[in-house]
PDB file of C-alpha atoms in Angstrom:
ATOM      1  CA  UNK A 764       0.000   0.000   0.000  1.00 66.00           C
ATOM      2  CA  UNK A 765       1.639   3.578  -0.819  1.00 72.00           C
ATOM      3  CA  UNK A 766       1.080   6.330   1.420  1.00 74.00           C
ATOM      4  CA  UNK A 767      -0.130   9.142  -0.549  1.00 75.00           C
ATOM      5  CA  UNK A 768       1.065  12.700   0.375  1.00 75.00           C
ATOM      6  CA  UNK A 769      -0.945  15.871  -0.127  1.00 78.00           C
ATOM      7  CA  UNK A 770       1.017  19.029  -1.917  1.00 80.00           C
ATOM      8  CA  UNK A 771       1.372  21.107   1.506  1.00 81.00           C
ATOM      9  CA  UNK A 772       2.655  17.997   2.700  1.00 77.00           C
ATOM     10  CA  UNK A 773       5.112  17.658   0.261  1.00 79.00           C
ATOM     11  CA  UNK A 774       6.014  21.240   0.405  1.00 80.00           C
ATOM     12  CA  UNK A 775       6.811  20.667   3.859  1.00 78.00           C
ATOM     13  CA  UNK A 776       9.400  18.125   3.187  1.00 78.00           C
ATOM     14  CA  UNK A 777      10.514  20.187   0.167  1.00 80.00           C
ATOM     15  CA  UNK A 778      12.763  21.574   3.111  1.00 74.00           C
ATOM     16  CA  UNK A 779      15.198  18.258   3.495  1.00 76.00           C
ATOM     17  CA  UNK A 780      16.900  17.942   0.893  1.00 78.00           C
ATOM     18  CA  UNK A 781      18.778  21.826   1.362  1.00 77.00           C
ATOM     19  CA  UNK A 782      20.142  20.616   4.546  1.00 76.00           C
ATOM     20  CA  UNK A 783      22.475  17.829   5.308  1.00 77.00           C
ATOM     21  CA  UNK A 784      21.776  14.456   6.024  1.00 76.00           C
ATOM     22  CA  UNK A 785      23.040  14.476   9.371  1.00 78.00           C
ATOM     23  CA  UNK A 786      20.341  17.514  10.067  1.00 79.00           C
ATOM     24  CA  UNK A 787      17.744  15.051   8.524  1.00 79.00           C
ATOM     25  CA  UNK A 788      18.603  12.682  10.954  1.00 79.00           C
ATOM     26  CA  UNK A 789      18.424  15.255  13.610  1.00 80.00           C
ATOM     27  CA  UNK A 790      14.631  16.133  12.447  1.00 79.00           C
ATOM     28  CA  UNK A 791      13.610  12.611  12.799  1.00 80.00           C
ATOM     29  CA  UNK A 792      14.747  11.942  16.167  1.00 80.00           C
ATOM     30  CA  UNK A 793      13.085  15.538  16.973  1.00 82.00           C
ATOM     31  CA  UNK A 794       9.804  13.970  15.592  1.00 82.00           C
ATOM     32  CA  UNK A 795      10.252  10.662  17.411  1.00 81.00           C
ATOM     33  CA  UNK A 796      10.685  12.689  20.514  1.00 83.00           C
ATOM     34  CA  UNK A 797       7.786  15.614  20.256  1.00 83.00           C
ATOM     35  CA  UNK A 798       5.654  12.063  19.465  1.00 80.00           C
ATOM     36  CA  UNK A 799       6.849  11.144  23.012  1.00 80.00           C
ATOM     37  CA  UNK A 800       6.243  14.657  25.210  1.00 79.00           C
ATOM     38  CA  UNK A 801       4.474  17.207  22.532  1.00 77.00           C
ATOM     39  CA  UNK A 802       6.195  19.789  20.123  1.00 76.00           C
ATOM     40  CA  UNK A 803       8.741  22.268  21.831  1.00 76.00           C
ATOM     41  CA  UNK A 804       9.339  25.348  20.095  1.00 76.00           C
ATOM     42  CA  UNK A 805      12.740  26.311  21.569  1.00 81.00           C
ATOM     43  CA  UNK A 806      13.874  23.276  19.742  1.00 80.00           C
ATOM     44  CA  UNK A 807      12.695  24.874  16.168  1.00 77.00           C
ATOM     45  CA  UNK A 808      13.835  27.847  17.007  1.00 81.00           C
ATOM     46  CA  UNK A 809      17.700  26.679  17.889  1.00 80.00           C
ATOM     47  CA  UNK A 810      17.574  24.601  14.765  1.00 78.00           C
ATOM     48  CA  UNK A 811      16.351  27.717  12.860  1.00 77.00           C
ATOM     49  CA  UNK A 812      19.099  29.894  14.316  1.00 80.00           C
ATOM     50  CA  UNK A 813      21.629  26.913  13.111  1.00 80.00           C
ATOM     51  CA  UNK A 814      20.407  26.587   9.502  1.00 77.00           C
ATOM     52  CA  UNK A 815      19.988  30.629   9.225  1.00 78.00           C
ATOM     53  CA  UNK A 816      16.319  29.629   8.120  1.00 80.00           C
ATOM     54  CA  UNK A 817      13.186  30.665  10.376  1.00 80.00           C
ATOM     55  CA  UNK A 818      11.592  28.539  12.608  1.00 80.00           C
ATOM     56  CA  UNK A 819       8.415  28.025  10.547  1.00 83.00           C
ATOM     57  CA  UNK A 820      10.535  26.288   7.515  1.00 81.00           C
ATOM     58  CA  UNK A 821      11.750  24.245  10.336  1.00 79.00           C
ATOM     59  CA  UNK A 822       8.716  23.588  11.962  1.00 83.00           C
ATOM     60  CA  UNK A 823       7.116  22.060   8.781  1.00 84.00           C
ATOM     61  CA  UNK A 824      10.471  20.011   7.908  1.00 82.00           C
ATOM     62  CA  UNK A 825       9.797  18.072  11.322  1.00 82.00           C
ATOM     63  CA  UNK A 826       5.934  18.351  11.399  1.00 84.00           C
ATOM     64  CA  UNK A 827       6.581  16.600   7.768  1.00 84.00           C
ATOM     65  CA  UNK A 828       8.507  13.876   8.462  1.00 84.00           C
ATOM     66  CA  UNK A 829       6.295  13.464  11.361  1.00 85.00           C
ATOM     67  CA  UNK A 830       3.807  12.926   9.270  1.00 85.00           C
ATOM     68  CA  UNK A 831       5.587  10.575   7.444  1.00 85.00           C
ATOM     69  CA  UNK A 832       6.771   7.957   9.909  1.00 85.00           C
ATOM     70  CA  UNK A 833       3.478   7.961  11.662  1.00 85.00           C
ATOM     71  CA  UNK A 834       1.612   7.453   8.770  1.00 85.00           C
ATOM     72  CA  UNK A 835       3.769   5.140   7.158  1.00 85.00           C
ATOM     73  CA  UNK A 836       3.922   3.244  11.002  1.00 85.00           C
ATOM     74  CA  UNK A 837       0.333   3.216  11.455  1.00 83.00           C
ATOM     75  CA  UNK A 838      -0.273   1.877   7.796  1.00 81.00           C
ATOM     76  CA  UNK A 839       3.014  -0.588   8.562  1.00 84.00           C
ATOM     77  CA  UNK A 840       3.728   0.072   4.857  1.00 84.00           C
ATOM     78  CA  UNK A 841       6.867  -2.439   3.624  1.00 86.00           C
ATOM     79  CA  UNK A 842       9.848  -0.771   2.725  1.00 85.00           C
ATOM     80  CA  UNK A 843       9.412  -1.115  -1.185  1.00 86.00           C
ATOM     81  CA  UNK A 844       6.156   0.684  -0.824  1.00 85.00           C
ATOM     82  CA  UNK A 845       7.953   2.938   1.423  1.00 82.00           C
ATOM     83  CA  UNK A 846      10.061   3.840  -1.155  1.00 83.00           C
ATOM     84  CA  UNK A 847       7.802   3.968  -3.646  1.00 83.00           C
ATOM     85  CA  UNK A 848       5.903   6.470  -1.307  1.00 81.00           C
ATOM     86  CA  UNK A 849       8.940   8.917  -0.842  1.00 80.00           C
ATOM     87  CA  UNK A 850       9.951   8.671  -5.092  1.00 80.00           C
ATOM     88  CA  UNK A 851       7.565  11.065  -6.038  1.00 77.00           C
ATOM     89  CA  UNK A 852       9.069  13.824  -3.789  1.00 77.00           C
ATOM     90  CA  UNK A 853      12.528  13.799  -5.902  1.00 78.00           C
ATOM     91  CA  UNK A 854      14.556  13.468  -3.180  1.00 79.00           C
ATOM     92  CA  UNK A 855      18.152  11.908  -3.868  1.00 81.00           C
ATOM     93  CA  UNK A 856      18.650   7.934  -3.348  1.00 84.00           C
ATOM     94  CA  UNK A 857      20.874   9.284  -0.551  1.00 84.00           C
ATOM     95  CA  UNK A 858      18.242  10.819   1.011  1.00 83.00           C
ATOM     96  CA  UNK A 859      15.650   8.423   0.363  1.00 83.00           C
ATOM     97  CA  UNK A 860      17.696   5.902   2.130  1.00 86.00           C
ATOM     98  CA  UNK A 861      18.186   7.782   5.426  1.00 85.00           C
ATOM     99  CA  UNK A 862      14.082   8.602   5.310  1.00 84.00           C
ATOM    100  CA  UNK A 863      13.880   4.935   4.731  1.00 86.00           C
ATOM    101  CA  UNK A 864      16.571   3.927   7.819  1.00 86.00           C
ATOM    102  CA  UNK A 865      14.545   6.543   9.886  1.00 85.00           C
ATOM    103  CA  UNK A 866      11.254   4.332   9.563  1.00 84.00           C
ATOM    104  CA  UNK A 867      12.194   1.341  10.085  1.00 87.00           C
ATOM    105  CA  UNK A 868      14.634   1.543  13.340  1.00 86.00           C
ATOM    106  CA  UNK A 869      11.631   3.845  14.486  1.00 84.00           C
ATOM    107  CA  UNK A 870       8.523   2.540  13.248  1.00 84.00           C
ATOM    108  CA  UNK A 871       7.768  -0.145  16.256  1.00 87.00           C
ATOM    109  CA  UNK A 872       8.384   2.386  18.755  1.00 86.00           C
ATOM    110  CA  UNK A 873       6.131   4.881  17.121  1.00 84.00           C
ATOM    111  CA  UNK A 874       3.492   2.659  16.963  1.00 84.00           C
ATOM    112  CA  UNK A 875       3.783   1.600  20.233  1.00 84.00           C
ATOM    113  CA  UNK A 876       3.702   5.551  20.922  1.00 81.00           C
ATOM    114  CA  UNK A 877       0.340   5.760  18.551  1.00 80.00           C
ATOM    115  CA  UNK A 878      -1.294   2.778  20.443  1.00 78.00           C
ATOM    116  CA  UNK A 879      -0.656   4.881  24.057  1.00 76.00           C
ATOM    117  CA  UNK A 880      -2.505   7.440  22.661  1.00 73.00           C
ATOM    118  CA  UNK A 881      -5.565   6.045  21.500  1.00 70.00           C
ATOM    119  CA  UNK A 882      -8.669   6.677  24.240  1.00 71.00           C
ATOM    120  CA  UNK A 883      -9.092   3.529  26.297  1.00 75.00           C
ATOM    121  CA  UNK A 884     -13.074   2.881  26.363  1.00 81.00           C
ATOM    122  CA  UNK A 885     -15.501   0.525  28.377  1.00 86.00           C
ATOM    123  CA  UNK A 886     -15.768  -2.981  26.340  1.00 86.00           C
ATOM    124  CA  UNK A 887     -18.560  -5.294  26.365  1.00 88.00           C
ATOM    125  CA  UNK A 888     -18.107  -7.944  29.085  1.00 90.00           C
ATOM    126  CA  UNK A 889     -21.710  -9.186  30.187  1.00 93.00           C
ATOM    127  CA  UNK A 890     -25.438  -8.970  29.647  1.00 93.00           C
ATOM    128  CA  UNK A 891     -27.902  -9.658  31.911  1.00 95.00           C
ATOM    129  CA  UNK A 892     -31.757  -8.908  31.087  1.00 93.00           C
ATOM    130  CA  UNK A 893     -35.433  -9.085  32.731  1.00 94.00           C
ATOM    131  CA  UNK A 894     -38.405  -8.394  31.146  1.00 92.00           C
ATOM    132  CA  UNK A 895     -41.178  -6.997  33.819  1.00 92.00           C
ATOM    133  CA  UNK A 896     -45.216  -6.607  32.590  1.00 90.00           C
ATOM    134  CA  UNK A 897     -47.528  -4.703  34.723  1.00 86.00           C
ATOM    135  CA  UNK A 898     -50.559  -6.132  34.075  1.00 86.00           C
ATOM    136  CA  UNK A 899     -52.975  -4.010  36.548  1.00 83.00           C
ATOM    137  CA  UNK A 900     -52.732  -1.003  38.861  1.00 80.00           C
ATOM    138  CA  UNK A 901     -55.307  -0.039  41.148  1.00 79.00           C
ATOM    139  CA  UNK A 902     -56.228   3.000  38.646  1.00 80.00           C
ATOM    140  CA  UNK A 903     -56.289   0.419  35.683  1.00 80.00           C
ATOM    141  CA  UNK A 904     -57.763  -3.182  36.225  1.00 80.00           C
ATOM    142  CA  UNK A 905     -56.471  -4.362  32.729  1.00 81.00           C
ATOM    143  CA  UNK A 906     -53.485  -2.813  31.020  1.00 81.00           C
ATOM    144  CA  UNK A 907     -50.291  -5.041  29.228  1.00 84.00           C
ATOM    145  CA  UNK A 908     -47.283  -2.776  30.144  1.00 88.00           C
ATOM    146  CA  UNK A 909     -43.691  -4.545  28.884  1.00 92.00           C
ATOM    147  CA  UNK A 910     -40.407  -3.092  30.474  1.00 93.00           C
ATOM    148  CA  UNK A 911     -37.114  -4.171  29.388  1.00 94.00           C
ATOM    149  CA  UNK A 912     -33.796  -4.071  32.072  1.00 95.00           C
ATOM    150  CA  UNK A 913     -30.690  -4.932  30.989  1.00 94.00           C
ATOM    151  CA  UNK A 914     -27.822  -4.505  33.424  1.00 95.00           C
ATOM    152  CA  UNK A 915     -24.583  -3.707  31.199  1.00 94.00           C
ATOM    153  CA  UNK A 916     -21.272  -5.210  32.487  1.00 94.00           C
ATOM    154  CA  UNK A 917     -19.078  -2.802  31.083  1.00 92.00           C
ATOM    155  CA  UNK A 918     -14.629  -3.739  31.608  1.00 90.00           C
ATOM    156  CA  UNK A 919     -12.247  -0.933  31.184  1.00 85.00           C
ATOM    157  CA  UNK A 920      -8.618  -1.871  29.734  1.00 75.00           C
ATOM    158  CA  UNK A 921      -6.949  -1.927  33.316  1.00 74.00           C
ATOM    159  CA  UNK A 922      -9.175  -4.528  34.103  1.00 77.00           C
ATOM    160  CA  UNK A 923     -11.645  -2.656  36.395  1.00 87.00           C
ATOM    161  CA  UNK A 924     -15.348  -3.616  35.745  1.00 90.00           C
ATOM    162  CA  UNK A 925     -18.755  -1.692  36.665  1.00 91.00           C
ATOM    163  CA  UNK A 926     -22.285  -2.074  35.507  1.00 94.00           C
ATOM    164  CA  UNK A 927     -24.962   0.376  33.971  1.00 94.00           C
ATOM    165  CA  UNK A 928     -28.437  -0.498  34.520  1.00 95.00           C
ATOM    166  CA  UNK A 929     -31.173   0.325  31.190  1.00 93.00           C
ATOM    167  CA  UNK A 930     -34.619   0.543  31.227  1.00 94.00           C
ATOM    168  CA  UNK A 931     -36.578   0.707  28.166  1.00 94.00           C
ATOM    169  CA  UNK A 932     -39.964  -0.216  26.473  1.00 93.00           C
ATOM    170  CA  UNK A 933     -39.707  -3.108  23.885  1.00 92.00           C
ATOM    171  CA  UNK A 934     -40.582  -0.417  20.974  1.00 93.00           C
ATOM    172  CA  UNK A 935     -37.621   1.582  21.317  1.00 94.00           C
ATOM    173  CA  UNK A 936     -35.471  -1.323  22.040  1.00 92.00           C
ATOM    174  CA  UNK A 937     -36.838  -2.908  18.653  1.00 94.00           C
ATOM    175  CA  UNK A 938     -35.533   0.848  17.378  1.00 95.00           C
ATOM    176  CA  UNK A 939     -32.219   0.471  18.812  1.00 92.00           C
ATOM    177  CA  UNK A 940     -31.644  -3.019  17.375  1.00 92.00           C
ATOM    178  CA  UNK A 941     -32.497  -1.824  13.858  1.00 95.00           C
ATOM    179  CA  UNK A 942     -30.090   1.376  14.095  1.00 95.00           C
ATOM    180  CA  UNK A 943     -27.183  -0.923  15.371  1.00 93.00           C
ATOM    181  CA  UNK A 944     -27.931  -3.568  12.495  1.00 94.00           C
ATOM    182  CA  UNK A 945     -27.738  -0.696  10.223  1.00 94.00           C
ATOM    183  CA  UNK A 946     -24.527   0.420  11.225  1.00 91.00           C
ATOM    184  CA  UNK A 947     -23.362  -3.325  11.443  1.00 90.00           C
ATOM    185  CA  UNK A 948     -24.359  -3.282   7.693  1.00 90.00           C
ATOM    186  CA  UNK A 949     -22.652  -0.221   6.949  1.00 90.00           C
ATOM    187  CA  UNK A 950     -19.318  -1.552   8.493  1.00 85.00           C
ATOM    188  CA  UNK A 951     -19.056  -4.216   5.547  1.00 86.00           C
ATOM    189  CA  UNK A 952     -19.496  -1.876   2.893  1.00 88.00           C
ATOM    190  CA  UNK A 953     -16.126  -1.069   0.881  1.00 85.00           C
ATOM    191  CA  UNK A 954     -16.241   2.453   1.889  1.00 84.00           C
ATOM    192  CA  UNK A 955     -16.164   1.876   5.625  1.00 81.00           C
ATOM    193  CA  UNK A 956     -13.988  -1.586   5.161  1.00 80.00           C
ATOM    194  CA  UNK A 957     -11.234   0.885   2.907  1.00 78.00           C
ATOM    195  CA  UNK A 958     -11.037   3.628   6.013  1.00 79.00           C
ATOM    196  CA  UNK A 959     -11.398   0.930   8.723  1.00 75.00           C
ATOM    197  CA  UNK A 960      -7.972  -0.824   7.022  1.00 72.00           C
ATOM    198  CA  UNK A 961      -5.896   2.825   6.791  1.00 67.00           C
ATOM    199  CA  UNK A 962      -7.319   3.324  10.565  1.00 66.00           C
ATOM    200  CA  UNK A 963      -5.526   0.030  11.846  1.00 55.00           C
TER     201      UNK A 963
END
């Protein structure tokens, strides 16, 4: 799979090749890291001061090849397609072959970095359900009234587990079913199976 750039993004690495490969490597540890504690902007401004360049050009060369590795880590593109990916930039095979050193002794650890991020919800971990009818009150002799209850054992990912308790009338449980199926339905369609497989 390639990764497909926009044009700001590839204006934004447009930066690399004017400096020297030993700055490039500099950027991608400085992405690696601001993945790990958040963007500094003393750093871009140093590295500005260094290169005689302002800090915005060298802002976008890092933000860039940020970019770059996470994308390419999240997608866990293979290093032909890597390089594929990086050919239409024009960069030399010199730097193309750093870029591609870059990803791979970094890759792992950014997507390790990637899956810290992501929220940790509730999962599903139990069900259990009564259905109640009040059949008479002492203003109505005869009246059918269904109830549903459902207690929800929810787990979180630390392993901590707590329950919500649902009641609901069968008719808007019967409406709930038919929304989920719908949006069980519209998981298999190519559409959401093509942005489900760049998500992962």
């Amino acid at each position: 799979m390639l990764l497909v750039l926009s044009d700001e993004h590839k204006e934004h690495l447009g930066f690399l090749p004017e400096v020297d490969s030993a700055v490039v490597g500099e950027f991608g540890r400085i992405a690696v890291e601001f993945l790990r504690k958040g963007t500094n902007p003393k750093i871009y401004e140093g590295a500005a001061r260094k290169l005689s360049v302002d800090a915005e050009t060298v802002q976008h060369g890092v933000e860039g090849l940020m970019y770059l590795l996470t994308e390419s880590s999240k997608l866990m593109i293979s290093e032909v397609d890597f390089q594929d990916s990086v050919l239409v930039l024009g960069f030399t095979e010199v730097l193309n072959q750093l870029l591609l050193q870059l990803y791979l002794e970094n890759r792992k650890e950014i997507r390790h970095i990637l899956g810290e991020l992501t929220p940790s919800l509730p999962h599903y971990h139990n069900l259990e359900w009564r259905l109640d009818v009040q059949l008479a009150s002492r203003a109505l002799r005869q009246q059918v009234k269904p109830t549903v209850t459902m207690k929800l054992h929810l787990e979180e990912s630390g392993g901590d587990k707590n329950a919500k308790v649902l009641q609901t009338d069968p008719a808007t449980l019967m409406h709930l079913i038919q929304e989920l199926e719908k949006a069980l339905a519209e998981l298999k369609t190519t559409h959401c199976r093509r942005i489900l497989r760049n998500i992962k």
